[in-house]
């Protein structure tokens, strides 16, 4: 990925806006945000180039429909937003809302956006039948309803965690004595 150069590296408004997004979506660092901005700029450029062509140009029709189909598939645009102009209006927030980390938090599987990232990294989350451990995984609209705890995870009915097993062993051996830790 090419390095994103800033003409004004210490522009306060931009720095504050980036930091706010990093905190709001639980990103690890600003590089994750810059990566999203780069993808967005490439998509916008493609849409801008297609808009310069005639409306009945076969390239504009074919590539425009492909671009719009991809936007619908990832839930970045709704089916009613069927013009390339809507692609130009996309914001980084729209992409960040479709990340697995955000979806896990919004569905209530995690207590916070940061907890969602930890659950994903520790392989507690699956999309469909596939365990996904990438927090920046873009969730498609059709697979959003299949985001759930992994079958092997203690949260998803798998084997109990280390502490739970230790406490069960302690109860079995000692007859369930003084329990003050979890």
PDB file of C-alpha atoms in Angstrom:
ATOM      1  CA  UNK A   1       0.000   0.000   0.000  1.00  0.00           C
ATOM      2  CA  UNK A   2       1.436   3.395  -0.901  1.00  0.00           C
ATOM      3  CA  UNK A   3       2.261   5.824   1.865  1.00  0.00           C
ATOM      4  CA  UNK A   4      -0.344   8.541   2.245  1.00  0.00           C
ATOM      5  CA  UNK A   5       1.438  11.884   2.182  1.00  0.00           C
ATOM      6  CA  UNK A   6       0.008  14.824   4.041  1.00  0.00           C
ATOM      7  CA  UNK A   7       0.668  18.318   2.788  1.00  0.00           C
ATOM      8  CA  UNK A   8      -0.148  19.607   6.258  1.00  0.00           C
ATOM      9  CA  UNK A   9       1.010  16.978   8.745  1.00  0.00           C
ATOM     10  CA  UNK A  10      -0.089  18.947  11.827  1.00  0.00           C
ATOM     11  CA  UNK A  11      -3.485  20.252  10.761  1.00  0.00           C
ATOM     12  CA  UNK A  12      -5.371  20.259  14.053  1.00  0.00           C
ATOM     13  CA  UNK A  13      -8.880  19.718  12.659  1.00  0.00           C
ATOM     14  CA  UNK A  14      -7.812  16.646  10.660  1.00  0.00           C
ATOM     15  CA  UNK A  15      -5.820  15.192  13.562  1.00  0.00           C
ATOM     16  CA  UNK A  16      -8.759  15.655  15.946  1.00  0.00           C
ATOM     17  CA  UNK A  17     -11.232  14.145  13.472  1.00  0.00           C
ATOM     18  CA  UNK A  18      -8.956  11.125  12.910  1.00  0.00           C
ATOM     19  CA  UNK A  19      -8.459  10.590  16.631  1.00  0.00           C
ATOM     20  CA  UNK A  20     -12.219  10.777  17.199  1.00  0.00           C
ATOM     21  CA  UNK A  21     -12.848   8.101  14.542  1.00  0.00           C
ATOM     22  CA  UNK A  22     -10.045   5.894  15.913  1.00  0.00           C
ATOM     23  CA  UNK A  23     -11.621   6.064  19.376  1.00  0.00           C
ATOM     24  CA  UNK A  24     -15.216   5.692  18.226  1.00  0.00           C
ATOM     25  CA  UNK A  25     -14.562   2.558  16.160  1.00  0.00           C
ATOM     26  CA  UNK A  26     -11.841   1.038  18.383  1.00  0.00           C
ATOM     27  CA  UNK A  27      -9.127   1.090  15.732  1.00  0.00           C
ATOM     28  CA  UNK A  28      -5.609   0.086  16.719  1.00  0.00           C
ATOM     29  CA  UNK A  29      -3.935   3.090  15.118  1.00  0.00           C
ATOM     30  CA  UNK A  30      -4.465   5.775  12.517  1.00  0.00           C
ATOM     31  CA  UNK A  31      -2.961   3.557   9.831  1.00  0.00           C
ATOM     32  CA  UNK A  32      -6.170   1.477   9.916  1.00  0.00           C
ATOM     33  CA  UNK A  33      -8.176   4.642   9.290  1.00  0.00           C
ATOM     34  CA  UNK A  34      -5.835   5.761   6.499  1.00  0.00           C
ATOM     35  CA  UNK A  35      -6.242   2.349   4.838  1.00  0.00           C
ATOM     36  CA  UNK A  36     -10.028   2.822   4.814  1.00  0.00           C
ATOM     37  CA  UNK A  37      -9.594   6.345   3.428  1.00  0.00           C
ATOM     38  CA  UNK A  38      -7.355   5.006   0.650  1.00  0.00           C
ATOM     39  CA  UNK A  39      -9.914   2.360  -0.360  1.00  0.00           C
ATOM     40  CA  UNK A  40     -12.622   5.015  -0.312  1.00  0.00           C
ATOM     41  CA  UNK A  41     -10.575   7.381  -2.472  1.00  0.00           C
ATOM     42  CA  UNK A  42      -9.962   4.627  -5.045  1.00  0.00           C
ATOM     43  CA  UNK A  43     -13.680   3.829  -5.210  1.00  0.00           C
ATOM     44  CA  UNK A  44     -14.522   7.531  -5.518  1.00  0.00           C
ATOM     45  CA  UNK A  45     -11.937   7.932  -8.295  1.00  0.00           C
ATOM     46  CA  UNK A  46     -13.439   5.015 -10.195  1.00  0.00           C
ATOM     47  CA  UNK A  47     -16.919   6.529  -9.848  1.00  0.00           C
ATOM     48  CA  UNK A  48     -15.641   9.975 -10.890  1.00  0.00           C
ATOM     49  CA  UNK A  49     -13.970   8.515 -13.996  1.00  0.00           C
ATOM     50  CA  UNK A  50     -17.152   6.656 -14.926  1.00  0.00           C
ATOM     51  CA  UNK A  51     -19.223   9.823 -14.492  1.00  0.00           C
ATOM     52  CA  UNK A  52     -17.063  11.613 -17.093  1.00  0.00           C
ATOM     53  CA  UNK A  53     -18.166   9.075 -19.743  1.00  0.00           C
ATOM     54  CA  UNK A  54     -21.467   9.300 -21.657  1.00  0.00           C
ATOM     55  CA  UNK A  55     -24.448   7.811 -19.840  1.00  0.00           C
ATOM     56  CA  UNK A  56     -24.959   5.277 -22.654  1.00  0.00           C
ATOM     57  CA  UNK A  57     -21.262   4.322 -22.906  1.00  0.00           C
ATOM     58  CA  UNK A  58     -20.964   0.496 -22.551  1.00  0.00           C
ATOM     59  CA  UNK A  59     -17.925   0.833 -20.244  1.00  0.00           C
ATOM     60  CA  UNK A  60     -19.823   3.176 -17.915  1.00  0.00           C
ATOM     61  CA  UNK A  61     -22.852   0.909 -17.867  1.00  0.00           C
ATOM     62  CA  UNK A  62     -20.887  -2.310 -17.254  1.00  0.00           C
ATOM     63  CA  UNK A  63     -18.347  -1.001 -14.716  1.00  0.00           C
ATOM     64  CA  UNK A  64     -20.909   1.283 -13.078  1.00  0.00           C
ATOM     65  CA  UNK A  65     -23.262  -1.614 -12.433  1.00  0.00           C
ATOM     66  CA  UNK A  66     -20.366  -3.707 -11.082  1.00  0.00           C
ATOM     67  CA  UNK A  67     -19.315  -0.894  -8.717  1.00  0.00           C
ATOM     68  CA  UNK A  68     -22.872  -0.341  -7.508  1.00  0.00           C
ATOM     69  CA  UNK A  69     -23.380  -4.091  -7.001  1.00  0.00           C
ATOM     70  CA  UNK A  70     -20.272  -4.157  -4.795  1.00  0.00           C
ATOM     71  CA  UNK A  71     -21.569  -1.183  -2.774  1.00  0.00           C
ATOM     72  CA  UNK A  72     -24.917  -2.966  -2.215  1.00  0.00           C
ATOM     73  CA  UNK A  73     -23.238  -6.272  -1.324  1.00  0.00           C
ATOM     74  CA  UNK A  74     -21.206  -4.652   1.455  1.00  0.00           C
ATOM     75  CA  UNK A  75     -24.118  -2.546   2.687  1.00  0.00           C
ATOM     76  CA  UNK A  76     -22.413   0.758   1.886  1.00  0.00           C
ATOM     77  CA  UNK A  77     -25.402   1.900  -0.182  1.00  0.00           C
ATOM     78  CA  UNK A  78     -29.045   0.842  -0.107  1.00  0.00           C
ATOM     79  CA  UNK A  79     -30.802  -0.508  -3.178  1.00  0.00           C
ATOM     80  CA  UNK A  80     -32.687   2.795  -3.576  1.00  0.00           C
ATOM     81  CA  UNK A  81     -29.414   4.705  -3.992  1.00  0.00           C
ATOM     82  CA  UNK A  82     -28.836   3.597  -7.568  1.00  0.00           C
ATOM     83  CA  UNK A  83     -26.724   6.413  -9.027  1.00  0.00           C
ATOM     84  CA  UNK A  84     -22.936   6.793  -9.128  1.00  0.00           C
ATOM     85  CA  UNK A  85     -23.343  10.186  -7.415  1.00  0.00           C
ATOM     86  CA  UNK A  86     -24.144   8.356  -4.173  1.00  0.00           C
ATOM     87  CA  UNK A  87     -20.731   6.649  -4.337  1.00  0.00           C
ATOM     88  CA  UNK A  88     -19.062  10.076  -4.313  1.00  0.00           C
ATOM     89  CA  UNK A  89     -20.958  10.947  -1.129  1.00  0.00           C
ATOM     90  CA  UNK A  90     -19.604   7.950   0.846  1.00  0.00           C
ATOM     91  CA  UNK A  91     -17.675   8.738   4.040  1.00  0.00           C
ATOM     92  CA  UNK A  92     -15.079   6.695   5.980  1.00  0.00           C
ATOM     93  CA  UNK A  93     -17.770   6.149   8.653  1.00  0.00           C
ATOM     94  CA  UNK A  94     -19.820   4.117   6.169  1.00  0.00           C
ATOM     95  CA  UNK A  95     -16.898   1.703   5.713  1.00  0.00           C
ATOM     96  CA  UNK A  96     -16.057   1.587   9.420  1.00  0.00           C
ATOM     97  CA  UNK A  97     -19.677   0.641  10.204  1.00  0.00           C
ATOM     98  CA  UNK A  98     -19.283  -2.509   8.051  1.00  0.00           C
ATOM     99  CA  UNK A  99     -16.170  -3.828   9.826  1.00  0.00           C
ATOM    100  CA  UNK A 100     -16.586  -7.067  11.788  1.00  0.00           C
ATOM    101  CA  UNK A 101     -15.456  -5.321  14.971  1.00  0.00           C
ATOM    102  CA  UNK A 102     -18.273  -2.764  14.739  1.00  0.00           C
ATOM    103  CA  UNK A 103     -20.879  -5.356  13.733  1.00  0.00           C
ATOM    104  CA  UNK A 104     -19.985  -7.606  16.703  1.00  0.00           C
ATOM    105  CA  UNK A 105     -20.358  -4.663  19.086  1.00  0.00           C
ATOM    106  CA  UNK A 106     -23.612  -3.388  17.523  1.00  0.00           C
ATOM    107  CA  UNK A 107     -25.161  -6.878  17.707  1.00  0.00           C
ATOM    108  CA  UNK A 108     -24.445  -6.990  21.429  1.00  0.00           C
ATOM    109  CA  UNK A 109     -21.981  -9.886  21.348  1.00  0.00           C
ATOM    110  CA  UNK A 110     -19.366  -7.681  23.050  1.00  0.00           C
ATOM    111  CA  UNK A 111     -19.594  -5.235  25.951  1.00  0.00           C
ATOM    112  CA  UNK A 112     -17.562  -2.548  24.172  1.00  0.00           C
ATOM    113  CA  UNK A 113     -15.955  -1.869  20.807  1.00  0.00           C
ATOM    114  CA  UNK A 114     -12.581  -2.784  22.337  1.00  0.00           C
ATOM    115  CA  UNK A 115     -13.991  -6.003  23.790  1.00  0.00           C
ATOM    116  CA  UNK A 116     -15.256  -6.859  20.295  1.00  0.00           C
ATOM    117  CA  UNK A 117     -11.725  -6.552  18.917  1.00  0.00           C
ATOM    118  CA  UNK A 118     -10.357  -8.842  21.641  1.00  0.00           C
ATOM    119  CA  UNK A 119     -13.068 -11.456  21.026  1.00  0.00           C
ATOM    120  CA  UNK A 120     -12.286 -11.428  17.308  1.00  0.00           C
ATOM    121  CA  UNK A 121      -8.520 -11.727  17.823  1.00  0.00           C
ATOM    122  CA  UNK A 122      -9.020 -14.617  20.261  1.00  0.00           C
ATOM    123  CA  UNK A 123     -11.089 -16.502  17.661  1.00  0.00           C
ATOM    124  CA  UNK A 124     -14.413 -16.377  19.509  1.00  0.00           C
ATOM    125  CA  UNK A 125     -16.331 -14.988  16.506  1.00  0.00           C
ATOM    126  CA  UNK A 126     -17.467 -16.738  13.342  1.00  0.00           C
ATOM    127  CA  UNK A 127     -19.171 -15.524  10.188  1.00  0.00           C
ATOM    128  CA  UNK A 128     -21.276 -18.381   8.882  1.00  0.00           C
ATOM    129  CA  UNK A 129     -19.205 -21.489   9.561  1.00  0.00           C
ATOM    130  CA  UNK A 130     -15.843 -19.745   9.232  1.00  0.00           C
ATOM    131  CA  UNK A 131     -13.992 -18.440  12.314  1.00  0.00           C
ATOM    132  CA  UNK A 132     -12.693 -14.959  11.501  1.00  0.00           C
ATOM    133  CA  UNK A 133      -9.905 -13.353  13.534  1.00  0.00           C
ATOM    134  CA  UNK A 134      -9.471 -10.170  11.478  1.00  0.00           C
ATOM    135  CA  UNK A 135     -11.164  -7.147  13.077  1.00  0.00           C
ATOM    136  CA  UNK A 136     -11.167  -5.222   9.780  1.00  0.00           C
ATOM    137  CA  UNK A 137     -13.091  -7.983   7.942  1.00  0.00           C
ATOM    138  CA  UNK A 138     -15.793  -6.300   5.840  1.00  0.00           C
ATOM    139  CA  UNK A 139     -19.122  -7.962   6.629  1.00  0.00           C
ATOM    140  CA  UNK A 140     -21.467  -8.400   3.670  1.00  0.00           C
ATOM    141  CA  UNK A 141     -25.172  -7.746   4.035  1.00  0.00           C
ATOM    142  CA  UNK A 142     -26.126 -11.384   3.441  1.00  0.00           C
ATOM    143  CA  UNK A 143     -23.628 -12.708   6.010  1.00  0.00           C
ATOM    144  CA  UNK A 144     -24.396 -10.116   8.713  1.00  0.00           C
ATOM    145  CA  UNK A 145     -27.125 -12.295  10.234  1.00  0.00           C
ATOM    146  CA  UNK A 146     -24.633 -15.184  10.476  1.00  0.00           C
ATOM    147  CA  UNK A 147     -22.168 -13.361  12.756  1.00  0.00           C
ATOM    148  CA  UNK A 148     -22.109 -15.309  16.020  1.00  0.00           C
ATOM    149  CA  UNK A 149     -19.836 -16.909  18.605  1.00  0.00           C
ATOM    150  CA  UNK A 150     -17.642 -19.742  17.332  1.00  0.00           C
ATOM    151  CA  UNK A 151     -18.732 -23.279  18.172  1.00  0.00           C
ATOM    152  CA  UNK A 152     -15.370 -23.946  19.858  1.00  0.00           C
ATOM    153  CA  UNK A 153     -15.628 -20.791  21.976  1.00  0.00           C
ATOM    154  CA  UNK A 154     -16.717 -20.995  25.631  1.00  0.00           C
ATOM    155  CA  UNK A 155     -19.222 -18.234  24.769  1.00  0.00           C
ATOM    156  CA  UNK A 156     -20.718 -20.350  21.994  1.00  0.00           C
ATOM    157  CA  UNK A 157     -21.253 -23.553  23.955  1.00  0.00           C
ATOM    158  CA  UNK A 158     -17.738 -24.961  23.499  1.00  0.00           C
ATOM    159  CA  UNK A 159     -15.353 -26.253  26.133  1.00  0.00           C
ATOM    160  CA  UNK A 160     -15.343 -24.095  29.304  1.00  0.00           C
ATOM    161  CA  UNK A 161     -12.455 -21.682  29.774  1.00  0.00           C
ATOM    162  CA  UNK A 162      -9.382 -22.256  31.919  1.00  0.00           C
ATOM    163  CA  UNK A 163     -10.726 -20.626  35.104  1.00  0.00           C
ATOM    164  CA  UNK A 164     -14.106 -22.305  34.817  1.00  0.00           C
ATOM    165  CA  UNK A 165     -12.452 -25.728  34.475  1.00  0.00           C
ATOM    166  CA  UNK A 166     -10.157 -24.976  37.420  1.00  0.00           C
ATOM    167  CA  UNK A 167     -13.104 -23.969  39.616  1.00  0.00           C
ATOM    168  CA  UNK A 168     -15.126 -27.029  38.599  1.00  0.00           C
ATOM    169  CA  UNK A 169     -12.171 -29.255  39.496  1.00  0.00           C
ATOM    170  CA  UNK A 170     -11.794 -27.459  42.820  1.00  0.00           C
ATOM    171  CA  UNK A 171     -15.506 -27.927  43.602  1.00  0.00           C
ATOM    172  CA  UNK A 172     -15.381 -31.602  42.697  1.00  0.00           C
ATOM    173  CA  UNK A 173     -12.262 -32.245  44.820  1.00  0.00           C
ATOM    174  CA  UNK A 174     -12.996 -29.999  47.799  1.00  0.00           C
ATOM    175  CA  UNK A 175     -16.754 -30.308  47.946  1.00  0.00           C
ATOM    176  CA  UNK A 176     -17.353 -26.671  46.901  1.00  0.00           C
ATOM    177  CA  UNK A 177     -15.557 -24.867  49.722  1.00  0.00           C
ATOM    178  CA  UNK A 178     -14.948 -21.095  50.017  1.00  0.00           C
ATOM    179  CA  UNK A 179     -15.529 -19.517  46.557  1.00  0.00           C
ATOM    180  CA  UNK A 180     -14.560 -15.825  46.361  1.00  0.00           C
ATOM    181  CA  UNK A 181     -12.786 -15.712  42.976  1.00  0.00           C
ATOM    182  CA  UNK A 182     -14.365 -16.450  39.629  1.00  0.00           C
TER     183      UNK A 182
END
